C-alpha cells in the first residue's frame, strides 16, 4: 500500500501549499490534517501544518521530498477549523499558510515540541447522577466525584487530585474498584493549573431590558443567530454577556469573548472570573510565548471554558464553541492593519455561523456596518436604553470657544466648571486625543516646523523625555535649542497634547490628585493599575488622557468630562470621520456620572452650530448614526458598497505609481466594479517609503472578489511587482 501525500501549509508569504512524502518512519495514522510537520524547504527545515492528505501529488512523484517528522501526537486544528481558516484566506485573498500560522501561537510556529503530553487521567465512567448515588454514605468519595465534575473537561490527573483534594487519593481506590471512575489516556496541557474557579459572587438582578436581551440570546443557543446589542454606556451590557455566557457554559459549551486591546483590564478579567465558574482564560499581548501557548492549548482542548481575548483570538481553535461575544464591536482595533488584514468582528460572525452558535455584538455606538445589517434583518437588534442601577445619562453641552482665549487648550468656562466639580469632592476628566506636549515645534523667526525626515508628518514635542518624536515611524531627535534652519532661538510648540494639559492642570489645581492616561504614561507594565487605584481611593481628582480613558474603566466618582479638541473630525476627507468622532465623544461622555451622581459633559468647539455636534448633544448617537447613514447611502460608500484597497510602496517615488498603472492596464475593464486611482496615498511618504494606492469598489461583493482574484493573479505576472511592497486590504477602514 502506498502512503498518501502530505499537503502542507507553510507559514509565510508563499501562496499555495506544498506536497511532501510522509516521513520514512511515520505511522500512516499519524499522517492526518491538522498536525504540524517538519519539512525540508530550500536549505533549511520549516514547521508547517498538514492541510490535506490526497492520494495524488500536484507535482511529479520523483520530485517530492520526504517530510522529516510529524511533530504532534494529535491534530492541533480539526478539519472544520482548517476549512474556516481556508475560507478566511480566500475572502481576504491572503496566503493560506500565513492565515493558518496566525491561528497558532508563535511558539508552535518555532518550536517542535508542543507544551502538551499524553497522560493518564481520571474520569467518570458513569453519568453524574449514577456516580453520586454510588457514593451514598461515603462523603470522601462523593467529594472526589464532585471535584471531577467541576473540572472543565470532567477529567483530572492524579497529581492534581492529590494536590487539591485532601484525602482524595485514598477515596479514589474504591471508586476505581466500583468502576465509577476510570483511568484513561488523554492529551493534557503542561503546567496545568486547576482552572475551575467556582468563586461565584452575587450578581445584580437584571432589569427588564437586560432580561429581554438575555432571553433572546439564550433562546438562540444551539444554532446560528446574530445579535446587535446597542446599550448606552453603563447600561449593563457586560452583565448581559455574563448571563448568556453562563447559560452557554451550563449547556457544556465554551464561549469566546473578544474585546479591544486597551479594554482588557484587570477589572474586566476579575468580573468574568468571579462570575463564571469554569476556567476563564485571558489572552493578551503581555504574555510570554510559553504562557500564550499554554492558554491556547487550554482553550483548544476544552480545559478552559471561556476565552477572553483580543483580535487574534478569533482565529484560535476552541473546543465546543457555543457562543461568540464581541464587546465594543465598533472599535477599530478589531481590524488588523498589517500582514493578514482581517476584521475580527466580521470573522466572529462567520465563525459563529460555521460553528452553528449565536454571536452577540455589543456597543454603545455601533458601527454603521452593523447598524445596516440590523436594518436588513441580518442581525437582531437588542436595546438597553437606560443606565443600569439607576445612574442617569450624562448631559452633553457644547461650549462655544470662538471668543474664548485658551490656555493650553483649556477655556475659562471649562476651568471654572472643573473648579466647582473638585470643590464638591468629585472627579473630572479632560480628554484630548493627542499624546505628547504639542503636535508641532516651530520657529517664529523663519517658519521652520518639526517635519519628520522620513514621513509626510510632523514630529511631536515630548517634553517628558525631551524628544521630537514621529508617531508614524518612531523617528526621534532631541528637542533642539536653536532652529535647525536659521539658528534662531524663538522655538515654540504649537497646539496641545496630554502632557501640556497635565502641566497646566497641575498649575491650576496644585495638591489635587492628577493622573495622565495615554500610551506614554502607561508604557510600563502594571503602572496604570497602581495609578488608577490611587484615583479610585481619592475624592477630588483629575484625569487627563487620550482615548485610552474612554474604554473599560469605571470611575463612579467622575461627574464632569471635558473634551478639548473635538473639531478635528468635522471636516475630514475620510468618510468615516463623523462616525468615529461621534463614537469617541459618546464613549468619553460615557465615563461621566456612572455612580449615583449625575454626570455632565462639556465639548469645546468653534462650530457649535455644526449639525453633527447639535444632533450629538441633543439626541445622542443614534441620531448621528442615522444622519451619517443617509450620507453614506447618497454617496454609495460602505456599508452600501464594498471596497478593497491595493497599497504599494517603494524607496523610489516612481515605482508604486508605475506598478499600479501597469496592473490597471493589464486587467483592462473591470466594470461593474469601480476603480479609483492609482493615486499617491494621503500620507505619500512614510518611514522613508513612497506610497500609492488603488481603490476598488462595488455594490456586489462577489463581483468585487472576482476582480480581486484577477488582481492577485495579474500581480504574480508583473515584473514591476518585485520593485514594490504591495498589500491588499479587503474592507479597509483606513486609507492613509
Ligand atoms: P456597560 O458594559 O453597558 O458599560 P456594565 O455592565 O459595566 O455596563 O454596568 C455598569 C454598572 O451597572 C456596573 O457597575 C454593573 O455592576 C451595574 N449593573 C449592571 N446591571 C445592573 C442591574 N440590573 N442592576 C443594578 N446594577 C447593575
Ligand atoms: Zn528658524
Ligand atoms: Zn516619521
Coordinates of N, CA, C and O in Angstrom, one line a residue, residues 47-198:
X47 N 8.6 24.4 9.9 CA 7.4 23.8 10.5 C 6.2 24.2 9.8 O 6.0 25.4 9.5
X48 N 5.4 23.3 9.3 CA 4.2 23.6 8.6 C 3.0 22.8 9.2 O 3.2 22.1 10.2
X49 N 1.9 23.0 8.6 CA 0.7 22.3 9.1 C 0.1 21.4 8.0 O 0.0 22.0 6.9
X50 N -0.2 20.2 8.2 CA -0.8 19.3 7.2 C -2.2 19.8 7.0 O -3.0 19.9 7.9
X51 N -2.6 20.1 5.7 CA -3.9 20.6 5.5 C -4.8 19.5 4.8 O -6.0 19.6 4.8
X52 N -4.1 18.6 4.1 CA -4.9 17.5 3.4 C -3.9 16.4 3.2 O -2.7 16.6 3.2
X53 N -4.5 15.2 2.9 CA -3.6 14.0 2.6 C -4.2 13.4 1.3 O -4.8 12.3 1.4
X54 N -4.0 14.0 0.2 CA -4.5 13.5 -1.1 C -3.7 12.3 -1.5 O -2.6 12.0 -1.1
X55 N -4.3 11.5 -2.4 CA -3.7 10.3 -3.0 C -2.6 10.7 -4.0 O -1.6 10.1 -4.1
X56 N -2.9 11.8 -4.7 CA -2.1 12.2 -5.8 C -1.4 13.5 -5.5 O -2.1 14.4 -5.0
X57 N -0.1 13.6 -5.8 CA 0.5 14.9 -5.6 C 0.3 15.8 -6.8 O -0.1 15.4 -7.8
X58 N 0.5 17.1 -6.5 CA 0.3 18.1 -7.5 C 1.5 18.2 -8.4 O 1.5 18.8 -9.5
X59 N 2.6 17.6 -8.1 CA 3.8 17.6 -8.9 C 4.2 16.1 -9.1 O 3.7 15.2 -8.5
X60 N 5.2 15.9 -10.0 CA 5.6 14.5 -10.3 C 6.2 13.9 -9.0 O 6.9 14.5 -8.2
X61 N 5.9 12.6 -8.9 CA 6.3 11.9 -7.7 C 7.8 11.9 -7.4 O 8.2 12.1 -6.3
X62 N 8.6 11.8 -8.5 CA 10.0 11.8 -8.3 C 10.6 13.1 -7.7 O 11.6 13.1 -7.1
X63 N 9.8 14.2 -7.9 CA 10.3 15.4 -7.4 C 9.9 15.7 -5.9 O 10.4 16.7 -5.3
X64 N 9.1 14.8 -5.4 CA 8.7 15.0 -4.0 C 9.8 14.7 -3.0 O 10.5 13.7 -3.2
X65 N 9.9 15.5 -2.0 CA 10.8 15.2 -0.9 C 10.0 14.6 0.2 O 8.8 14.9 0.3
X66 N 10.7 13.9 1.1 CA 10.0 13.4 2.3 C 10.1 14.4 3.4 O 11.1 15.1 3.6
X67 N 9.0 14.4 4.1 CA 8.9 15.3 5.3 C 9.9 14.6 6.4 O 10.2 13.4 6.3
X68 N 10.4 15.5 7.3 CA 11.3 14.9 8.3 C 10.6 14.3 9.5 O 11.1 13.2 9.9
X69 N 9.6 14.9 10.0 CA 8.9 14.3 11.1 C 7.5 14.9 11.3 O 7.3 16.1 11.0
X70 N 6.7 14.1 11.8 CA 5.4 14.6 12.2 C 5.5 15.0 13.7 O 6.1 14.3 14.5
X71 N 5.1 16.3 14.0 CA 5.5 16.8 15.3 C 4.5 16.6 16.4 O 4.8 16.7 17.6
X72 N 3.2 16.5 16.1 CA 2.2 16.4 17.1 C 1.6 15.0 17.2 O 1.5 14.3 16.2
X73 N 1.2 14.6 18.4 CA 0.5 13.3 18.5 C -1.0 13.4 18.3 O -1.6 12.3 18.4
X74 N -1.5 14.5 18.1 CA -2.9 14.6 17.7 C -3.1 15.9 16.9 O -2.2 16.8 17.0
X75 N -4.1 16.1 16.1 CA -4.2 17.3 15.3 C -4.4 18.5 16.2 O -5.2 18.4 17.2
X76 N -3.8 19.6 15.9 CA -4.0 20.8 16.7 C -5.2 21.6 16.1 O -5.9 22.3 16.9
X77 N -5.5 21.4 14.9 CA -6.6 22.1 14.2 C -7.5 21.0 13.6 O -6.9 20.2 12.8
X78 N -8.7 21.0 13.9 CA -9.6 19.9 13.2 C -10.0 20.4 11.8 O -9.7 21.5 11.5
X79 N -10.6 19.5 11.1 CA -10.9 19.8 9.7 C -11.8 21.0 9.6 O -11.7 21.9 8.7
X80 N -12.8 21.1 10.5 CA -13.7 22.2 10.4 C -13.0 23.5 10.6 O -13.3 24.5 9.9
X81 N -12.0 23.5 11.5 CA -11.3 24.8 11.7 C -10.4 25.1 10.5 O -10.2 26.2 10.1
X82 N -9.8 24.1 10.0 CA -8.9 24.3 8.8 C -9.8 24.9 7.6 O -9.3 25.8 6.9
X83 N -11.0 24.4 7.5 CA -11.9 24.9 6.5 C -12.2 26.4 6.7 O -12.2 27.2 5.8
X84 N -12.4 26.7 8.0 CA -12.7 28.1 8.4 C -11.5 29.0 8.0 O -11.6 30.1 7.4
X85 N -10.3 28.5 8.3 CA -9.1 29.3 8.0 C -8.9 29.5 6.5 O -8.5 30.5 6.0
X86 N -9.2 28.4 5.8 CA -9.1 28.5 4.4 C -10.1 29.5 3.8 O -9.8 30.2 2.8
X87 N -11.3 29.5 4.4 CA -12.3 30.5 3.9 C -11.7 31.9 4.2 O -11.9 32.8 3.3
X88 N -11.1 32.1 5.3 CA -10.6 33.4 5.6 C -9.5 33.8 4.6 O -9.5 35.0 4.1
X89 N -8.7 32.9 4.3 CA -7.6 33.2 3.3 C -8.2 33.5 1.9 O -7.8 34.5 1.3
X90 N -9.3 32.8 1.6 CA -10.0 33.1 0.3 C -10.6 34.5 0.3 O -10.4 35.3 -0.6
X91 N -11.3 34.8 1.4 CA -12.0 36.1 1.5 C -11.1 37.3 1.5 O -11.3 38.3 0.8
X92 N -10.0 37.2 2.2 CA -9.0 38.3 2.3 C -7.9 38.2 1.2 O -7.0 39.0 1.2
X93 N -8.0 37.2 0.3 CA -7.0 37.0 -0.7 C -5.6 37.0 -0.2 O -4.7 37.7 -0.7
X94 N -5.5 36.3 0.9 CA -4.2 36.3 1.6 C -3.6 34.8 1.6 O -4.4 33.9 1.6
X95 N -2.3 34.7 1.6 CA -1.7 33.3 1.5 C -2.2 32.5 2.7 O -2.1 32.9 3.9
X96 N -2.7 31.3 2.4 CA -3.3 30.4 3.4 C -2.3 30.0 4.5 O -2.7 29.9 5.6
X97 N -1.1 29.9 4.1 CA -0.1 29.5 5.1 C 0.1 30.5 6.2 O 0.2 30.1 7.4
X98 N 0.0 31.7 5.8 CA 0.1 32.8 6.8 C -1.2 32.8 7.7 O -1.1 33.1 8.9
X99 N -2.3 32.6 7.1 CA -3.5 32.6 7.9 C -3.5 31.4 8.9 O -3.9 31.6 10.0
X100 N -3.1 30.3 8.4 CA -3.1 29.1 9.3 C -2.0 29.3 10.4 O -2.3 29.0 11.6
X101 N -0.9 30.0 10.0 CA 0.1 30.3 11.0 C -0.5 31.2 12.1 O -0.2 31.1 13.3
X102 N -1.4 32.1 11.7 CA -1.9 33.1 12.6 C -2.8 32.4 13.6 O -3.2 33.0 14.7
X103 N -3.3 31.2 13.3 CA -4.2 30.5 14.2 C -3.4 29.8 15.3 O -4.0 29.3 16.3
X104 N -2.1 29.7 15.1 CA -1.2 29.0 16.1 C -0.5 30.1 17.0 O -0.1 31.1 16.5
X105 N -0.2 29.8 18.2 CA 0.6 30.7 19.0 C 2.1 30.6 18.4 O 2.5 29.6 17.9
X106 N 2.7 31.8 18.5 CA 4.1 31.9 17.9 C 5.0 30.7 18.3 O 5.7 30.2 17.5
X107 N 4.9 30.3 19.5 CA 5.8 29.2 20.0 C 5.7 28.0 19.1 O 6.7 27.3 18.8
X108 N 4.5 27.6 18.7 CA 4.2 26.4 18.0 C 4.7 26.6 16.5 O 4.8 25.6 15.8
X109 N 4.9 27.8 16.1 CA 5.4 28.0 14.7 C 6.9 27.9 14.7 O 7.6 27.8 13.7
X110 N 7.6 28.0 15.9 CA 9.0 27.9 16.0 C 9.6 26.7 16.7 O 10.6 26.2 16.3
X111 N 8.9 26.2 17.7 CA 9.4 25.1 18.5 C 8.7 23.8 18.1 O 7.5 23.7 17.9
X112 N 9.5 22.7 18.0 CA 8.9 21.4 17.6 C 8.0 20.8 18.6 O 7.0 20.3 18.3
X113 N 8.4 20.9 19.9 CA 7.7 20.2 20.9 C 6.6 21.2 21.5 O 6.9 22.2 21.9
X114 N 5.3 20.7 21.4 CA 4.2 21.4 22.0 C 4.2 21.2 23.5 O 4.8 20.3 24.0
X115 N 3.6 22.2 24.2 CA 3.5 22.1 25.6 C 2.4 21.2 26.1 O 1.6 21.6 26.9
X116 N 2.3 20.0 25.4 CA 1.3 19.1 25.9 C 1.9 17.7 26.0 O 3.1 17.5 25.6
X117 N 1.3 16.8 26.7 CA 1.8 15.5 26.8 C 0.6 14.5 27.0 O -0.5 15.0 27.2
X118 N 0.8 13.3 26.7 CA -0.2 12.3 26.9 C -0.1 11.7 28.3 O 1.0 11.4 28.8
X119 N -1.2 11.7 29.0 CA -1.1 11.2 30.4 C -2.3 10.4 30.8 O -3.4 10.5 30.1
X120 N -2.2 9.7 31.9 CA -3.3 9.0 32.4 C -4.1 10.0 33.2 O -3.6 10.8 34.0
X121 N -5.4 10.1 32.9 CA -6.3 11.0 33.7 C -7.5 10.2 34.3 O -7.8 9.1 33.8
X122 N -8.0 10.8 35.3 CA -9.2 10.1 35.9 C -10.5 10.8 35.3 O -10.5 12.0 35.1
X123 N -11.5 9.9 35.0 CA -12.7 10.4 34.5 C -13.9 9.6 35.0 O -13.6 8.4 35.4
X124 N -15.0 10.2 35.0 CA -16.2 9.4 35.5 C -16.5 8.4 34.4 O -16.4 8.7 33.2
X125 N -16.9 7.2 34.8 CA -17.3 6.2 33.8 C -18.8 6.1 33.6 O -19.3 5.5 32.6
X126 N -19.5 6.7 34.6 CA -21.0 6.6 34.5 C -21.5 8.0 34.6 O -20.8 8.9 35.0
X127 N -22.8 8.2 34.2 CA -23.4 9.6 34.3 C -23.4 10.1 35.7 O -23.4 9.3 36.7
X128 N -23.4 11.4 35.8 CA -23.3 12.1 37.1 C -24.2 11.6 38.2 O -23.8 11.3 39.3
X129 N -25.5 11.4 37.9 CA -26.5 11.0 39.0 C -26.1 9.6 39.5 O -26.1 9.4 40.7
X130 N -25.7 8.7 38.6 CA -25.4 7.4 39.0 C -24.1 7.4 39.9 O -24.0 6.7 40.9
X131 N -23.2 8.2 39.5 CA -21.9 8.3 40.2 C -22.2 8.8 41.7 O -21.7 8.3 42.6
X132 N -23.1 9.8 41.7 CA -23.4 10.4 43.1 C -24.1 9.3 43.9 O -23.8 9.1 45.1
X133 N -25.0 8.6 43.3 CA -25.8 7.5 44.0 C -24.8 6.5 44.6 O -25.0 6.0 45.7
X134 N -23.8 6.2 43.8 CA -22.8 5.1 44.2 C -22.0 5.6 45.4 O -21.3 4.8 46.0
X135 N -22.1 6.9 45.8 CA -21.2 7.4 46.9 C -22.1 7.7 48.1 O -21.6 8.5 49.0
X136 N -23.3 7.2 48.2 CA -24.1 7.4 49.4 C -23.3 6.9 50.6 O -22.7 5.9 50.6
X137 N -23.4 7.7 51.6 CA -22.7 7.3 52.9 C -21.2 7.3 52.7 O -20.5 6.7 53.6
X138 N -20.6 7.8 51.7 CA -19.2 7.9 51.5 C -18.8 9.3 51.1 O -18.5 9.6 49.9
X139 N -18.8 10.2 52.1 CA -18.6 11.7 51.7 C -17.3 11.9 51.0 O -17.2 12.8 50.1
X140 N -16.3 11.2 51.4 CA -15.0 11.4 50.8 C -15.0 11.1 49.3 O -14.5 11.8 48.4
X141 N -15.7 10.0 49.0 CA -15.8 9.5 47.6 C -16.7 10.5 46.8 O -16.3 10.9 45.7
X142 N -17.7 11.0 47.5 CA -18.6 11.9 46.8 C -17.8 13.2 46.5 O -18.0 13.8 45.4
X143 N -16.9 13.6 47.4 CA -16.1 14.8 47.2 C -15.3 14.6 45.9 O -15.1 15.6 45.1
X144 N -14.7 13.4 45.7 CA -13.9 13.2 44.5 C -14.8 13.3 43.3 O -14.4 14.0 42.3
X145 N -16.0 12.7 43.3 CA -16.9 12.8 42.2 C -17.3 14.2 41.9 O -17.2 14.7 40.7
X146 N -17.6 15.0 42.9 CA -18.0 16.4 42.7 C -16.8 17.2 42.1 O -16.9 18.0 41.2
X147 N -15.6 16.9 42.6 CA -14.4 17.6 42.2 C -14.2 17.3 40.7 O -13.9 18.2 39.9
X148 N -14.4 16.1 40.3 CA -14.2 15.7 38.9 C -15.2 16.4 38.0 O -14.9 17.0 36.9
X149 N -16.4 16.5 38.5 CA -17.5 17.2 37.7 C -17.2 18.7 37.5 O -17.6 19.3 36.5
X150 N -16.5 19.2 38.5 CA -16.2 20.6 38.4 C -15.1 21.0 37.4 O -15.0 22.1 36.9
X151 N -14.3 20.0 37.1 CA -13.2 20.2 36.2 C -13.7 20.5 34.8 O -14.6 19.7 34.4
X152 N -13.1 21.4 34.1 CA -13.7 21.7 32.8 C -13.9 20.5 31.9 O -15.1 20.3 31.5
X153 N -12.9 19.7 31.5 CA -13.4 18.5 30.7 C -13.8 17.3 31.5 O -13.8 16.2 31.0
X154 N -14.1 17.6 32.8 CA -14.5 16.5 33.7 C -13.5 15.4 33.8 O -13.9 14.2 34.0
X155 N -12.2 15.8 33.7 CA -11.2 14.8 33.9 C -10.1 15.5 34.7 O -10.0 16.7 34.7
X156 N -9.3 14.7 35.4 CA -8.2 15.4 36.2 C -7.0 14.3 36.3 O -7.3 13.1 36.3
X157 N -5.8 14.9 36.4 CA -4.7 13.9 36.6 C -4.7 13.6 38.1 O -5.2 14.3 38.9
X158 N -4.0 12.4 38.4 CA -3.9 12.0 39.8 C -3.1 13.1 40.6 O -3.5 13.4 41.7
X159 N -2.1 13.7 40.0 CA -1.3 14.6 40.7 C -2.2 15.8 41.1 O -2.1 16.3 42.3
X160 N -3.0 16.3 40.2 CA -3.8 17.5 40.6 C -4.8 17.1 41.7 O -5.1 17.9 42.6
X161 N -5.4 15.9 41.5 CA -6.4 15.5 42.5 C -5.7 15.4 43.9 O -6.3 15.9 44.9
X162 N -4.5 14.9 43.9 CA -3.8 14.8 45.2 C -3.5 16.1 45.8 O -3.7 16.4 46.9
X163 N -3.1 17.0 44.9 CA -2.7 18.4 45.4 C -3.9 19.2 45.8 O -3.8 20.0 46.7
X164 N -5.1 19.0 45.2 CA -6.2 19.9 45.5 C -7.2 19.3 46.4 O -8.1 20.1 46.9
X165 N -7.3 18.0 46.6 CA -8.3 17.5 47.4 C -7.7 16.6 48.5 O -7.2 15.6 48.2
X166 N -7.9 17.1 49.7 CA -7.3 16.3 50.8 C -8.0 15.0 51.0 O -9.3 14.9 50.9
X167 N -7.3 13.9 51.1 CA -7.9 12.6 51.2 C -8.4 12.0 49.9 O -9.0 11.0 49.8
X168 N -8.2 12.8 48.8 CA -8.7 12.4 47.5 C -8.1 11.1 47.0 O -8.8 10.2 46.5
X169 N -6.8 11.0 47.2 CA -6.2 9.8 46.7 C -6.7 8.5 47.3 O -6.9 7.5 46.7
X170 N -6.9 8.6 48.6 CA -7.4 7.4 49.3 C -8.8 7.0 48.9 O -9.2 5.8 48.7
X171 N -9.7 8.0 48.7 CA -11.1 7.8 48.3 C -11.2 7.3 46.9 O -12.2 6.7 46.5
X172 N -10.1 7.5 46.1 CA -10.1 7.1 44.7 C -10.2 5.6 44.5 O -10.9 5.1 43.6
X173 N -9.5 4.9 45.4 CA -9.3 3.5 45.1 C -10.7 2.7 45.1 O -11.0 2.0 44.1
X174 N -11.6 2.9 46.1 CA -12.9 2.3 46.0 C -13.7 2.7 44.7 O -14.4 1.9 44.2
X175 N -13.5 4.0 44.3 CA -14.3 4.4 43.2 C -13.8 3.7 41.9 O -14.6 3.4 41.0
X176 N -12.5 3.5 41.8 CA -12.0 2.7 40.7 C -12.5 1.3 40.7 O -12.9 0.7 39.7
X177 N -12.5 0.7 41.9 CA -12.9 -0.7 42.1 C -14.4 -0.8 41.7 O -14.8 -1.8 41.0
X178 N -15.2 0.2 42.1 CA -16.6 0.1 41.8 C -16.9 0.5 40.3 O -18.1 0.5 39.9
X179 N -15.9 0.8 39.6 CA -16.0 1.2 38.2 C -16.9 2.5 38.0 O -17.6 2.6 37.0
X180 N -16.8 3.3 39.0 CA -17.5 4.6 38.9 C -16.5 5.6 38.2 O -16.9 6.4 37.4
X181 N -15.3 5.5 38.5 CA -14.2 6.3 37.9 C -13.3 5.4 37.1 O -13.1 4.2 37.5
X182 N -12.8 5.9 36.0 CA -11.8 5.1 35.3 C -10.6 5.9 35.0 O -10.6 7.2 35.1
X183 N -9.5 5.2 34.6 CA -8.3 5.9 34.3 C -8.1 5.7 32.8 O -8.2 4.6 32.3
X184 N -7.8 6.8 32.0 CA -7.6 6.6 30.6 C -6.6 7.6 30.1 O -6.2 8.6 30.8
X185 N -6.1 7.4 28.9 CA -5.0 8.3 28.4 C -5.6 9.4 27.7 O -6.6 9.3 26.9
X186 N -5.1 10.6 27.9 CA -5.6 11.8 27.3 C -4.5 12.8 27.1 O -3.4 12.8 27.7
X187 N -4.8 13.8 26.2 CA -3.8 14.9 26.0 C -4.0 15.9 27.0 O -5.1 16.4 27.3
X188 N -2.9 16.3 27.7 CA -3.0 17.3 28.8 C -2.1 18.5 28.4 O -1.1 18.3 27.7
X189 N -2.4 19.6 29.0 CA -1.5 20.8 28.8 C -0.5 20.8 30.0 O -0.8 20.6 31.1
X190 N 0.7 21.1 29.6 CA 1.8 21.2 30.7 C 1.5 22.3 31.7 O 0.9 23.3 31.3
X191 N 2.0 22.0 32.9 CA 1.8 23.0 33.9 C 0.4 23.4 34.1 O 0.1 24.6 34.3
X192 N -0.5 22.5 34.0 CA -1.9 22.9 34.1 C -2.2 23.3 35.5 O -1.7 22.8 36.4
X193 N -3.0 24.3 35.6 CA -3.5 24.8 36.9 C -4.9 24.3 37.0 O -5.5 23.9 36.0
X194 N -5.3 24.2 38.2 CA -6.7 23.8 38.4 C -7.5 25.0 38.0 O -7.5 26.1 38.6
X195 N -8.2 25.0 36.8 CA -8.8 26.1 36.3 C -10.2 26.4 36.8 O -10.8 27.5 36.7
X196 N -10.8 25.4 37.4 CA -12.2 25.6 37.9 C -12.1 26.5 39.1 O -11.7 26.2 40.2
X197 N -12.5 27.8 38.9 CA -12.6 28.7 40.0 C -14.1 28.9 40.2 O -14.8 29.7 39.5
X198 N -14.6 28.3 41.2 CA -16.1 28.3 41.4 C -16.4 29.5 42.4 O -17.5 29.4 43.0

